[in-house]
Tab-separated table of C-alpha atoms and ligand atoms in Angstrom:
chain	number	residue	atom	x	y	z
A	1	MET	CA	37.692	127.036	233.207
A	2	THR	CA	37.834	123.598	231.576
A	3	VAL	CA	38.383	120.654	233.890
A	4	ALA	CA	38.925	117.081	232.700
A	5	LEU	CA	39.099	113.902	234.714
A	6	TYR	CA	41.498	111.114	233.788
A	7	ALA	CA	40.529	108.158	235.982
A	8	GLY	CA	42.160	104.789	236.431
A	9	THR	CA	43.654	102.319	238.857
A	10	PHE	CA	47.240	103.371	238.068
A	11	ASP	CA	48.838	100.353	239.761
A	12	PRO	CA	51.395	101.711	239.108
A	13	ILE	CA	51.409	104.765	236.876
A	14	THR	CA	53.357	104.210	233.645
A	15	TYR	CA	54.748	106.389	230.864
A	16	GLY	CA	51.609	105.429	228.912
A	17	HIS	CA	49.346	107.081	231.503
A	18	ILE	CA	51.710	110.029	231.904
A	19	ASP	CA	51.669	110.599	228.141
A	20	ILE	CA	47.844	110.773	228.113
A	21	ALA	CA	47.640	113.068	231.175
A	22	ILE	CA	50.271	115.498	229.892
A	23	ARG	CA	48.618	115.698	226.477
A	24	ALA	CA	45.252	116.281	228.179
A	25	ALA	CA	46.828	119.054	230.263
A	26	LYS	CA	47.528	120.906	227.003
A	27	LEU	CA	43.858	120.702	226.018
A	28	PHE	CA	42.235	121.554	229.358
A	29	ASP	CA	42.931	124.186	232.011
A	30	ASN	CA	43.032	121.545	234.728
A	31	VAL	CA	43.347	117.786	234.645
A	32	ILE	CA	42.423	115.696	237.659
A	33	VAL	CA	44.114	112.302	237.728
A	34	GLY	CA	41.598	110.243	239.691
A	35	ILE	CA	43.035	107.203	241.423
A	36	TYR	CA	40.349	104.595	241.918
A	37	ASP	CA	40.363	103.620	245.582
A	38	SER	CA	39.013	100.125	245.140
A	39	THR	CA	40.669	96.776	245.053
A	40	ALA	CA	37.455	94.857	244.416
A	41	ASN	CA	38.089	93.832	240.819
A	42	LYS	CA	41.833	93.790	240.518
A	43	LYS	CA	44.952	92.327	242.050
A	44	ILE	CA	46.521	95.494	243.385
A	45	LEU	CA	50.240	95.744	244.125
A	46	PHE	CA	50.290	99.247	245.617
A	47	SER	CA	47.921	100.754	248.187
A	48	THR	CA	45.873	103.785	247.202
A	49	GLU	CA	48.235	106.036	249.189
A	50	GLU	CA	51.239	104.558	247.397
A	51	ARG	CA	49.609	104.930	243.972
A	52	ILE	CA	48.791	108.552	244.784
A	53	LYS	CA	52.360	109.253	245.870
A	54	LEU	CA	53.822	107.653	242.730
A	55	ALA	CA	51.455	109.653	240.513
A	56	LYS	CA	52.079	112.917	242.388
A	57	THR	CA	55.816	112.534	241.910
A	58	ALA	CA	55.292	111.836	238.204
A	59	PHE	CA	53.365	115.096	237.768
A	60	LYS	CA	55.320	117.326	240.154
A	61	GLU	CA	56.428	119.579	237.267
A	62	MET	CA	52.869	119.902	235.918
A	63	PRO	CA	51.016	122.678	237.783
A	64	ASN	CA	47.663	121.969	236.095
A	65	ILE	CA	47.592	118.249	236.900
A	66	GLU	CA	46.193	117.306	240.266
A	67	VAL	CA	46.138	113.782	241.701
A	68	ARG	CA	43.175	112.733	243.841
A	69	PRO	CA	41.705	109.438	245.052
A	70	PHE	CA	38.090	108.526	244.476
A	71	THR	CA	35.575	105.880	245.430
A	72	GLY	CA	32.198	105.126	243.906
A	73	LEU	CA	31.101	106.038	240.424
A	74	VAL	CA	33.477	107.910	238.173
A	75	VAL	CA	30.615	110.119	236.942
A	76	ASP	CA	29.896	111.224	240.526
A	77	PHE	CA	33.538	112.009	241.182
A	78	ALA	CA	33.654	114.012	237.943
A	79	LYS	CA	30.724	116.066	239.214
A	80	ASP	CA	32.365	116.578	242.632
A	81	VAL	CA	35.542	117.975	241.058
A	82	GLY	CA	33.690	120.075	238.466
A	83	ALA	CA	34.897	118.033	235.474
A	84	ASP	CA	32.681	118.151	232.373
A	85	THR	CA	34.939	115.799	230.449
A	86	LEU	CA	36.370	112.352	231.005
A	87	VAL	CA	39.650	111.697	229.247
A	88	ARG	CA	40.505	108.150	228.217
A	89	GLY	CA	43.465	106.660	226.390
A	90	LEU	CA	42.877	104.301	223.480
A	91	ARG	CA	45.555	101.777	222.642
A	92	SER	CA	43.975	99.281	220.292
A	93	THR	CA	40.736	98.178	218.739
A	94	ALA	CA	40.276	95.920	221.777
A	95	ASP	CA	40.261	99.059	223.952
A	96	PHE	CA	37.603	100.532	221.679
A	97	GLU	CA	35.018	97.815	222.445
A	98	TYR	CA	35.590	98.151	226.185
A	99	GLU	CA	35.618	101.955	226.089
A	100	PHE	CA	32.486	102.081	223.963
A	101	GLU	CA	30.607	99.997	226.511
A	102	MET	CA	31.889	102.167	229.376
A	103	GLU	CA	31.019	105.355	227.517
A	104	LEU	CA	27.427	104.190	226.966
A	105	MET	CA	27.058	103.411	230.665
A	106	ASN	CA	28.639	106.663	231.828
A	107	LYS	CA	26.572	108.689	229.346
A	108	ASN	CA	23.476	106.931	230.572
A	109	LEU	CA	24.348	107.889	234.145
A	110	ARG	CA	25.335	111.475	233.350
A	111	PRO	CA	24.376	112.552	229.802
A	112	GLU	CA	26.006	115.983	230.044
A	113	LEU	CA	29.447	114.457	230.625
A	114	GLU	CA	31.647	114.522	227.516
A	115	LEU	CA	34.250	111.865	226.756
A	116	VAL	CA	37.486	112.620	224.984
A	117	TYR	CA	39.731	109.826	223.719
A	118	LEU	CA	43.411	110.277	223.046
A	119	MET	CA	45.223	107.670	220.990
A	120	ALA	CA	48.100	106.240	222.996
A	121	SER	CA	51.462	107.169	221.512
A	122	LEU	CA	52.960	104.404	219.404
A	123	GLN	CA	55.679	103.436	221.871
A	124	PHE	CA	53.067	102.860	224.621
A	125	GLN	CA	50.473	100.957	222.613
A	126	PHE	CA	51.540	97.637	224.134
A	127	LEU	CA	51.703	98.858	227.715
A	128	SER	CA	49.418	97.922	230.601
A	129	SER	CA	50.102	97.951	234.320
A	130	SER	CA	49.481	94.194	234.645
A	131	ARG	CA	51.851	93.327	231.815
A	132	LEU	CA	54.437	95.656	233.271
A	133	LYS	CA	54.206	94.006	236.704
A	134	GLU	CA	54.467	90.551	235.136
A	135	VAL	CA	57.570	91.481	233.149
A	136	ALA	CA	59.180	93.196	236.160
A	137	ALA	CA	58.463	90.181	238.402
A	138	LEU	CA	60.200	87.930	235.877
A	139	GLY	CA	63.265	90.158	235.805
A	140	GLY	CA	62.544	91.923	232.502
A	141	ASN	CA	63.795	95.416	231.838
A	142	ILE	CA	60.981	97.970	232.194
A	143	GLU	CA	63.144	101.093	232.400
A	144	ASN	CA	61.635	102.643	229.280
A	145	MET	CA	58.075	102.053	230.529
A	146	VAL	CA	58.026	103.812	233.914
A	147	PRO	CA	59.818	106.734	235.584
A	148	LYS	CA	62.762	105.909	237.849
A	149	HIS	CA	60.852	106.388	241.108
A	150	VAL	CA	58.169	103.913	239.946
A	151	TRP	CA	60.788	101.384	238.865
A	152	LYS	CA	62.418	101.692	242.294
A	153	ALA	CA	59.090	101.227	244.115
A	154	LEU	CA	58.282	98.227	241.930
A	155	LYS	CA	61.625	96.560	242.600
A	156	THR	CA	61.196	97.051	246.352
A	157	ARG	CA	57.617	95.775	246.397
A	158	LEU	CA	58.387	92.735	244.247
A	159	ALA	CA	61.383	91.859	246.445
A	160	GLU	CA	59.170	92.157	249.553
A	161	ARG	CA	56.572	89.891	247.953
A	162	LYS	CA	59.221	87.333	246.988
A	163	GLN	CA	60.654	87.329	250.499
A	164	ALA	CA	57.188	86.865	252.011
A	165	GLU	CA	56.595	83.858	249.769
A	166	GLU	CA	59.855	82.140	250.756
B	201	LIG	N1	48.998	103.565	228.674
B	201	LIG	C1	49.325	102.511	229.412
B	201	LIG	N2	48.422	101.694	229.993
B	201	LIG	C2	47.146	102.002	229.819
B	201	LIG	C3	46.720	103.090	229.050
B	201	LIG	C4	47.714	103.898	228.468
B	201	LIG	N3	47.408	104.941	227.716
B	201	LIG	N4	45.376	103.115	229.057
B	201	LIG	C5	44.981	102.087	229.799
B	201	LIG	N5	46.042	101.415	230.259
B	201	LIG	C6	46.042	100.197	231.060
B	201	LIG	C7	45.737	100.424	232.510
B	201	LIG	O1	46.916	100.587	233.264
B	201	LIG	C8	45.029	99.154	232.879
B	201	LIG	O2	46.015	98.160	233.076
B	201	LIG	P1	45.712	96.937	234.034
B	201	LIG	O3	44.390	96.382	233.664
B	201	LIG	O4	46.821	96.051	233.723
B	201	LIG	O5	45.740	97.507	235.425
B	201	LIG	C9	44.294	98.759	231.623
B	201	LIG	O6	44.988	99.377	230.581
B	201	LIG	C10	42.854	99.163	231.594
B	201	LIG	O7	42.800	100.560	231.820
B	201	LIG	P2	41.499	101.244	232.408
B	201	LIG	O8	40.320	100.863	231.612
B	201	LIG	O9	41.766	102.686	232.600
B	201	LIG	O10	41.293	100.466	233.741
B	201	LIG	P3	41.638	100.920	235.148
B	201	LIG	O11	41.440	99.750	236.043
B	201	LIG	O12	42.948	101.589	235.192
B	201	LIG	O13	40.493	102.027	235.446
B	201	LIG	C11	38.293	102.817	236.002
B	201	LIG	C12	39.149	101.705	235.370
B	201	LIG	C13	38.758	103.111	237.419
B	201	LIG	C14	38.384	104.078	235.182
B	201	LIG	C15	36.843	102.282	235.991
B	201	LIG	O14	36.823	101.011	236.585
B	201	LIG	C16	35.917	103.187	236.761
B	201	LIG	O15	35.502	104.202	236.254
B	201	LIG	N6	35.586	102.796	238.006
B	201	LIG	C17	34.753	103.581	238.893
B	201	LIG	C18	33.420	102.873	239.139
B	201	LIG	C19	32.490	103.163	237.990
B	201	LIG	O16	32.108	104.281	237.736
B	201	LIG	N7	32.123	102.084	237.289
B	201	LIG	C20	31.277	102.184	236.126
B	201	LIG	C21	32.110	102.500	234.903
B	201	LIG	S1	31.108	102.435	233.444
């Protein structure tokens, strides 16, 4: 059985991530969407539990996609879940530099792990979770970038944040 790990922060999950995971689910028997349970390097809007819930809802119709949190090294989590492959999305040449560096490090840590890159679909090339949150906070329309339940959660969280600031 082929198992692939698609890891990320997913704060929150977008159509760009969903596109990559669903395409990966056609290539592998099982895809684990690994939600990185760390807030050390990023400004996180949703807790790990919330990010898991949003991702689980997004993949509820996909029986071979499983959502799980992880801490520590991605290569160790891949081993724990029996994944021989890491799936990554590539959006631009800027992603390539960053991915290349990450690949070298991950390969160094676990040489037997394979990395598979899927080009982001054209309509999601511009998308990132940070940009999405910025646009949503400024009242921009993000309906075509996230599923309805994510949009709803974002609106609620941003309103809570605004209220707390006032
Ligand atoms: N569609 C839409 N957005 C995408 C995308 C796609 N196809 N691919 C990437 N993105 C976005 C992400 O949402 C993220 O946006 P943000 O920075 O605004 O939050 C950004 O592009 C970068 O994506 P990614 O590189 O996947 O970063 P991440 O923070 O989501 O995930 C981990 C990074 C968790 C995979 C990485 O930090 C990791 O492996 N950590 C574990 C610790 C470890 O092993 N470290 C050593 C790694 S060498």
